[in-house]
PDB file of C-alpha atoms in Angstrom:
ATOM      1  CA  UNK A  12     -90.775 122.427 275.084  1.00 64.00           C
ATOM      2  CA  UNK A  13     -89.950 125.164 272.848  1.00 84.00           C
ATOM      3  CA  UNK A  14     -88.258 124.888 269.434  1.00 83.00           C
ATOM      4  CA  UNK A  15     -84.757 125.814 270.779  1.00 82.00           C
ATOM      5  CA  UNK A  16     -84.635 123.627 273.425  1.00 85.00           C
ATOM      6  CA  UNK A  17     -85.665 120.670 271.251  1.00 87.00           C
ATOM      7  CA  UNK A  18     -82.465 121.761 268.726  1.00 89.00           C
ATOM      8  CA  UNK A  19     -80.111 121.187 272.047  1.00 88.00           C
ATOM      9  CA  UNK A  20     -81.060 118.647 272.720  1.00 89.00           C
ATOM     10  CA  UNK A  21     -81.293 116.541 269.496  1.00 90.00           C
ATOM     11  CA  UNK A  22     -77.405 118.367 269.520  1.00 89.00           C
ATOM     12  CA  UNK A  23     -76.086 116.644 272.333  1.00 91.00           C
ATOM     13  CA  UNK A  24     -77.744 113.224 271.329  1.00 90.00           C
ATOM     14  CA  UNK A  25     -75.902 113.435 268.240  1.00 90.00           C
ATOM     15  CA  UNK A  26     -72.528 114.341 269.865  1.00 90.00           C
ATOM     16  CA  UNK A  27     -73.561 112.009 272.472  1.00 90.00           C
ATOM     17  CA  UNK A  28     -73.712 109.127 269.775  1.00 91.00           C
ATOM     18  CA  UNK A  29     -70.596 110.986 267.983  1.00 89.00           C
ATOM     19  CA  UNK A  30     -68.507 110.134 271.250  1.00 89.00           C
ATOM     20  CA  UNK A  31     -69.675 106.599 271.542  1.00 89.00           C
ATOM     21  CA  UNK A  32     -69.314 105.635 267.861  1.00 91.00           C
ATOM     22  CA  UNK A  33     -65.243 106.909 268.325  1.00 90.00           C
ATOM     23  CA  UNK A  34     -64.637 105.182 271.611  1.00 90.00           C
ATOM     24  CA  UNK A  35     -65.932 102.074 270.153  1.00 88.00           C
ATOM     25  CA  UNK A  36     -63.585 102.840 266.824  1.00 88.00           C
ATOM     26  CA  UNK A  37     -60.793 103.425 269.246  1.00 87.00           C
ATOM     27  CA  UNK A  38     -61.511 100.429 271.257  1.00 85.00           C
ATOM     28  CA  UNK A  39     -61.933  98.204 267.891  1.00 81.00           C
ATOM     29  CA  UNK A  40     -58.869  99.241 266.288  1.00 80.00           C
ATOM     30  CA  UNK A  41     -56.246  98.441 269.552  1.00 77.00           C
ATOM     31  CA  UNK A  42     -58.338  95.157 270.302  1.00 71.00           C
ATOM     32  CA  UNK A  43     -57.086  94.624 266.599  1.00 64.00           C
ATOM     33  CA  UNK A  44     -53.768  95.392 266.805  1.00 63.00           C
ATOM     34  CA  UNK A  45     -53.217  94.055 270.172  1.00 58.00           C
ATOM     35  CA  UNK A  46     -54.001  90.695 268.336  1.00 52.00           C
ATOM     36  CA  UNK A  47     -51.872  91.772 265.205  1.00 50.00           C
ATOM     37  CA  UNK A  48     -49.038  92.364 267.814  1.00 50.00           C
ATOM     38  CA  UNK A  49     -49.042  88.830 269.926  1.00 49.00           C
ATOM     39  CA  UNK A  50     -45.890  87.293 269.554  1.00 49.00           C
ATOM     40  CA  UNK A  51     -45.224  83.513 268.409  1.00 49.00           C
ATOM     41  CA  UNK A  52     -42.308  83.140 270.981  1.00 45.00           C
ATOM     42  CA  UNK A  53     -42.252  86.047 273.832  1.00 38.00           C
ATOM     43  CA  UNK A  54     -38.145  86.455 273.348  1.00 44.00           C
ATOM     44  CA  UNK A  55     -37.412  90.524 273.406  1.00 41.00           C
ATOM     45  CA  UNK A  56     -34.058  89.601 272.341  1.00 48.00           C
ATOM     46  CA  UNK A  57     -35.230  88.492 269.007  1.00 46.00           C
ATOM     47  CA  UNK A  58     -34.800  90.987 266.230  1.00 49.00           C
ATOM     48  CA  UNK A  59     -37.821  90.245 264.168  1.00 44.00           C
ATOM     49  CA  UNK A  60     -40.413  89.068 266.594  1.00 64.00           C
ATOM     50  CA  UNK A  61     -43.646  86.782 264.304  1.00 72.00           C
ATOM     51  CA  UNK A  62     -46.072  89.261 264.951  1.00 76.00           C
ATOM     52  CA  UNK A  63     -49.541  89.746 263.146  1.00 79.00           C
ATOM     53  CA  UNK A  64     -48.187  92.926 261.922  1.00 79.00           C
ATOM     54  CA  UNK A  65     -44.688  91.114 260.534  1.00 79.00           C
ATOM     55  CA  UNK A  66     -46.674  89.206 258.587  1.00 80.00           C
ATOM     56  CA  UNK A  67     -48.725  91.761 257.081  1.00 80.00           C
ATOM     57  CA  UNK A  68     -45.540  94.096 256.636  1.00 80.00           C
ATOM     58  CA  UNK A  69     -42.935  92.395 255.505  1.00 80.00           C
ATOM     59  CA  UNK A  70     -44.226  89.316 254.096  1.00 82.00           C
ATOM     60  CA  UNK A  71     -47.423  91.297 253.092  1.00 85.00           C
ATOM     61  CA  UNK A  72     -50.129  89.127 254.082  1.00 83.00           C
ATOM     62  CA  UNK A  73     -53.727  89.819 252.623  1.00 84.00           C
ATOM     63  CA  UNK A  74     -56.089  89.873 254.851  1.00 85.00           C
ATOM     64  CA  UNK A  75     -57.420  86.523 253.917  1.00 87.00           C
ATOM     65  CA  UNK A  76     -54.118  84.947 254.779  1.00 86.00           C
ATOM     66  CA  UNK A  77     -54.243  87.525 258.301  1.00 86.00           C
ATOM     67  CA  UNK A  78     -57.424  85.612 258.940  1.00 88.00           C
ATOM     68  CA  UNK A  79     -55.501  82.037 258.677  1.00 88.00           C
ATOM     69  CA  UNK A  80     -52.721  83.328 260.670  1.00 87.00           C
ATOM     70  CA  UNK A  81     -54.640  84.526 263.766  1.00 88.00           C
ATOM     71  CA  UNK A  82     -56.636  81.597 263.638  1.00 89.00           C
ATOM     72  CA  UNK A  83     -53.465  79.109 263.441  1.00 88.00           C
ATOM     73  CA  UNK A  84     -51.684  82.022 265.907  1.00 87.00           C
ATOM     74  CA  UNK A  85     -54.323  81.656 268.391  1.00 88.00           C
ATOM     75  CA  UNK A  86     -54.154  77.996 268.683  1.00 88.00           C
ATOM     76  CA  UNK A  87     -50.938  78.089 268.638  1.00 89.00           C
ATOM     77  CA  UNK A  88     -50.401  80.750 271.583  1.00 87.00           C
ATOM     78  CA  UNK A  89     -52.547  78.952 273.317  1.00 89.00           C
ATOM     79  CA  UNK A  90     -50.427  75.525 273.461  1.00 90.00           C
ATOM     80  CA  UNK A  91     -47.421  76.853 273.385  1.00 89.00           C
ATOM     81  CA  UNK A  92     -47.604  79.126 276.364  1.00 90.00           C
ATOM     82  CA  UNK A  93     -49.157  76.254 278.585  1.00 91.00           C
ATOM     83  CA  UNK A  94     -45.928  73.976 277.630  1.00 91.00           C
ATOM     84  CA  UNK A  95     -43.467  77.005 277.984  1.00 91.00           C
ATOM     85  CA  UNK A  96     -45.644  77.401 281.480  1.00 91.00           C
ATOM     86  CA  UNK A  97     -45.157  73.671 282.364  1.00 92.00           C
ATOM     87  CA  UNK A  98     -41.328  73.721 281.751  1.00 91.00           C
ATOM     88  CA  UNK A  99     -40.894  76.412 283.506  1.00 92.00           C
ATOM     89  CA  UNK A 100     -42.568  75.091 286.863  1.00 91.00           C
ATOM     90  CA  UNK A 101     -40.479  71.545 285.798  1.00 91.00           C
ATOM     91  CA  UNK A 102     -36.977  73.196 285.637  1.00 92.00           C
ATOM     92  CA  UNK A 103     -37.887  75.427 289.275  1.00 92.00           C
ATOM     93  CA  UNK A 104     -38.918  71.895 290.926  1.00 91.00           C
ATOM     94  CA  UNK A 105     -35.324  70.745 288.940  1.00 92.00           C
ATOM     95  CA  UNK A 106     -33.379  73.349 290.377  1.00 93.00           C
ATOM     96  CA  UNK A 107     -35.157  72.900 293.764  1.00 92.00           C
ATOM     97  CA  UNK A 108     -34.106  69.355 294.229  1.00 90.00           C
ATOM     98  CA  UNK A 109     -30.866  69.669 292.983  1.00 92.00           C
ATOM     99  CA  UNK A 110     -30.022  72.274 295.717  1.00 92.00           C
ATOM    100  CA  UNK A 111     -32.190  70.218 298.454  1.00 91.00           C
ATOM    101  CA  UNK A 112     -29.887  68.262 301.113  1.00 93.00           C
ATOM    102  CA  UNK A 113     -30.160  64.935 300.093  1.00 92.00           C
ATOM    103  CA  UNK A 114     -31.208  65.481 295.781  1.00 89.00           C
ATOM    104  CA  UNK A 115     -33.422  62.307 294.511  1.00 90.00           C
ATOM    105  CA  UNK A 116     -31.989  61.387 291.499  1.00 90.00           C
ATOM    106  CA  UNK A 117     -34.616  59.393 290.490  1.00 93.00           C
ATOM    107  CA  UNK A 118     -36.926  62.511 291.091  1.00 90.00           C
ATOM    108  CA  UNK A 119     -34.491  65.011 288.951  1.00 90.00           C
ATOM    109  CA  UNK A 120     -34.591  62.009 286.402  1.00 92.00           C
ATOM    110  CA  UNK A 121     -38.441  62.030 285.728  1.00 92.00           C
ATOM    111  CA  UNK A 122     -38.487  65.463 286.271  1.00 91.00           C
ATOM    112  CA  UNK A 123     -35.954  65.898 283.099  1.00 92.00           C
ATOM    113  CA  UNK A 124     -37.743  63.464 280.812  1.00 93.00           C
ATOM    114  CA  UNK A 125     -40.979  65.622 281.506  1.00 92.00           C
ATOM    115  CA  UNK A 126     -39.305  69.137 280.846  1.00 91.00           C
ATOM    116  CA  UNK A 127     -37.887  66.586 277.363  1.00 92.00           C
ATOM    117  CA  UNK A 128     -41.420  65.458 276.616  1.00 93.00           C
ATOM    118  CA  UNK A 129     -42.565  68.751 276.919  1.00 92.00           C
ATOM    119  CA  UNK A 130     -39.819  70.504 274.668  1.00 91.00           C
ATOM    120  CA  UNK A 131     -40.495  67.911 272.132  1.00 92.00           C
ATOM    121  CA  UNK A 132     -43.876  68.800 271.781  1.00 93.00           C
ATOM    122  CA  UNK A 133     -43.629  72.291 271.734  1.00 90.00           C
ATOM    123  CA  UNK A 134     -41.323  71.377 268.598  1.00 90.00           C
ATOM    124  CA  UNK A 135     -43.745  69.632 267.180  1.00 92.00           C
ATOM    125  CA  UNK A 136     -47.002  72.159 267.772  1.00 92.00           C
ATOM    126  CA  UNK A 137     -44.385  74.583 266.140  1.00 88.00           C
ATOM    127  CA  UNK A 138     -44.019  72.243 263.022  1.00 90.00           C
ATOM    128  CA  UNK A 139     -47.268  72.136 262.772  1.00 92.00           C
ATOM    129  CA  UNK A 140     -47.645  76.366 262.824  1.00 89.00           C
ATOM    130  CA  UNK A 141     -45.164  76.385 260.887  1.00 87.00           C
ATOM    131  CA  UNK A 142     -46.736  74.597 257.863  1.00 91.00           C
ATOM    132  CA  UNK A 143     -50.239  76.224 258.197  1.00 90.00           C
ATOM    133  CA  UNK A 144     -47.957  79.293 257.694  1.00 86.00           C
ATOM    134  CA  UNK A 145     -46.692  77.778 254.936  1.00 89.00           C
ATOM    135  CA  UNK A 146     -49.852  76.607 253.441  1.00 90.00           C
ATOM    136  CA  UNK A 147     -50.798  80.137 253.593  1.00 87.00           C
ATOM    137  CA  UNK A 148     -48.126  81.760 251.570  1.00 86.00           C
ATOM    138  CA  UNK A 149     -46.762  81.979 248.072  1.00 86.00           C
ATOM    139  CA  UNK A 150     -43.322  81.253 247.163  1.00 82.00           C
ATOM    140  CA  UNK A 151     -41.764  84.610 247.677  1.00 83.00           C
ATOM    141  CA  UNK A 152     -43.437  84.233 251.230  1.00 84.00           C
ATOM    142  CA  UNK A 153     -41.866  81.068 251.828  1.00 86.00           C
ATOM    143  CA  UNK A 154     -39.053  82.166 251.614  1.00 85.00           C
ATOM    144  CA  UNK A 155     -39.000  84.923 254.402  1.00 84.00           C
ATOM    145  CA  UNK A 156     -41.059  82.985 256.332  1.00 83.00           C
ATOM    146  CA  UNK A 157     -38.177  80.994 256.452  1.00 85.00           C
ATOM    147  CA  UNK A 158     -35.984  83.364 257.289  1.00 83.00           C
ATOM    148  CA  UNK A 159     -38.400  84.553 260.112  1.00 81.00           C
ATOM    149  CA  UNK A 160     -38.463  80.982 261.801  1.00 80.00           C
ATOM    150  CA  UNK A 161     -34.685  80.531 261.471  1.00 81.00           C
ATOM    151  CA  UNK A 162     -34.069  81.890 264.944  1.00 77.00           C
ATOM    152  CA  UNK A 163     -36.838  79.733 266.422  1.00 73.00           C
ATOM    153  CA  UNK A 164     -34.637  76.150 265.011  1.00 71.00           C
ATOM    154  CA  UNK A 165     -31.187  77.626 265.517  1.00 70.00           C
ATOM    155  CA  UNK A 166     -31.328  79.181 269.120  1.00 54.00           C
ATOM    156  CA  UNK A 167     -27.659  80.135 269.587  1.00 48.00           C
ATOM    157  CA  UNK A 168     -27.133  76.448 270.950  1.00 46.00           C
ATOM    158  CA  UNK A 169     -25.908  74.593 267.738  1.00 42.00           C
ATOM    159  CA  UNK A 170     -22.452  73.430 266.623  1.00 43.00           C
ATOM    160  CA  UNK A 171     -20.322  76.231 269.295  1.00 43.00           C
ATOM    161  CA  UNK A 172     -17.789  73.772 269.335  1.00 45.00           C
ATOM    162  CA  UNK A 173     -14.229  74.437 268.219  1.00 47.00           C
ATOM    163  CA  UNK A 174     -14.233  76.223 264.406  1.00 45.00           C
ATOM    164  CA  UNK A 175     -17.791  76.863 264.165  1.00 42.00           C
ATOM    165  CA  UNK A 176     -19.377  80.327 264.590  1.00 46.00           C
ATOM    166  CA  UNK A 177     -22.603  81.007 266.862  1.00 43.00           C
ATOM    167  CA  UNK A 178     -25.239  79.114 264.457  1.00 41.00           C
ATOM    168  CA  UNK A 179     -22.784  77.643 261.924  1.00 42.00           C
ATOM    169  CA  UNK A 180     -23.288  74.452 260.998  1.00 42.00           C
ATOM    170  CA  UNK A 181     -21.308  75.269 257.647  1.00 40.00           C
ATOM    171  CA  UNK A 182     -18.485  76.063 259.287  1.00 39.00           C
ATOM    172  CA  UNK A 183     -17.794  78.846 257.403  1.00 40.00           C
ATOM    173  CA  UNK A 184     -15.877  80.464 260.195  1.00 42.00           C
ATOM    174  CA  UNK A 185     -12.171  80.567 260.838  1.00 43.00           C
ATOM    175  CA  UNK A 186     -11.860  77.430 261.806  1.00 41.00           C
ATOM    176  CA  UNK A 187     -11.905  73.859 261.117  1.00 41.00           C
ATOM    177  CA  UNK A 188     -15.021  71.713 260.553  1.00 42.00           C
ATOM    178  CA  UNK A 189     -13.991  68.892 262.478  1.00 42.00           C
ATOM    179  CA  UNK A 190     -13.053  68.345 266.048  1.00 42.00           C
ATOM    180  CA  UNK A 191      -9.475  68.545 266.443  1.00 44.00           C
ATOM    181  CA  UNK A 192      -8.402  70.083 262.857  1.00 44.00           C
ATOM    182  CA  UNK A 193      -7.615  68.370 259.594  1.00 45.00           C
ATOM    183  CA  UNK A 194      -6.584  65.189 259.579  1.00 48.00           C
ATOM    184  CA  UNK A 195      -7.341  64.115 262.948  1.00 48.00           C
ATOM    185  CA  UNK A 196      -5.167  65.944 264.557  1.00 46.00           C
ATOM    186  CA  UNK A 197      -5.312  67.774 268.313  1.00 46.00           C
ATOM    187  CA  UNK A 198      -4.675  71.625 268.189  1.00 42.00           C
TER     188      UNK A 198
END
């Protein structure tokens, strides 16, 4: 081989190892911020979803407290989604006896206290997240972390009856605190 050929191709190894090194950068770096980007609770209607990359923006996480959060994340996900899976196959068998011919109520019974056992522990894995979060962050943190998980504890579903907004349990809205108005009376 003469001395140009041996140039060539000590060129293309090098471009050859050039390519590889930035697919594997490329690669890295999604693989990364796929993680950064797994949600807590998969709800596209929230406005702030708890993403890896929430954390680090607007709570500014340092990447030793990043490191805590995928690792409590990751266990978390993990639970979570298989009780989110398991009430969701509950409430379809639900919805299929209640619309069979002759609906067991015994059946929908057990089947309700199992989609209730299940809720409850999801509440309670989410505690649980919720204070290795906690553990992780320094008071200013605290406090929009608490502000992130607010949607998670008030879903839309609390106090809507009569003088309370959507997620007022204040009652700071229009209307009355209790039931039927001041003083007992019906409206």
């Amino acid at each position: 081989m003469n001395r140009g050929n041996k140039i060539l191709w000590w060129a293309i190894a090098l471009l050859v190892m050039l390519n590889l090194t930035t697919i594997g950068t490329i690669l890295f770096r999604n693989s990364e911020r796929s993680v950064d980007d797994m949600a807590i609770v998969l709800d596209e209607n929230m406005q702030n979803p708890l993403t890896g990359r929430f954390f680090r923006q607007a709570l500014g996480f340092s990447d030793a407290q990043m490191v805590l959060f995928r690792e409590a994340n990751q266990s978390f996900q993990h639970a979570a989604n298989d009780l989110i899976y398991e009430m969701d196959s509950l409430k379809n068998e639900m919805f299929a006896e209640l619309n069979s011919p002759a609906p067991d109520s015994t059946r929908l019974n057990a089947l309700s206290d199992h989609v209730g056992n299940h809720h409850a522990e999801l509440k309670k894995i989410t505690n649980v997240f919720y204070l290795q979060l906690k553990a992780a962050c320094d008071s200013s943190q605290c406090e929009q972390l608490q502000q992130a998980f607010t949607p998670l504890f008030r879903d839309g579903t609390m106090n809507r009856g009569r003088g309370y907004r959507w997620n007022d349990s204040t009652a700071t809205g229009q209307g009355h605190r209790h039931r039927y108005g001041r003083g007992g009376r019906s409206e």
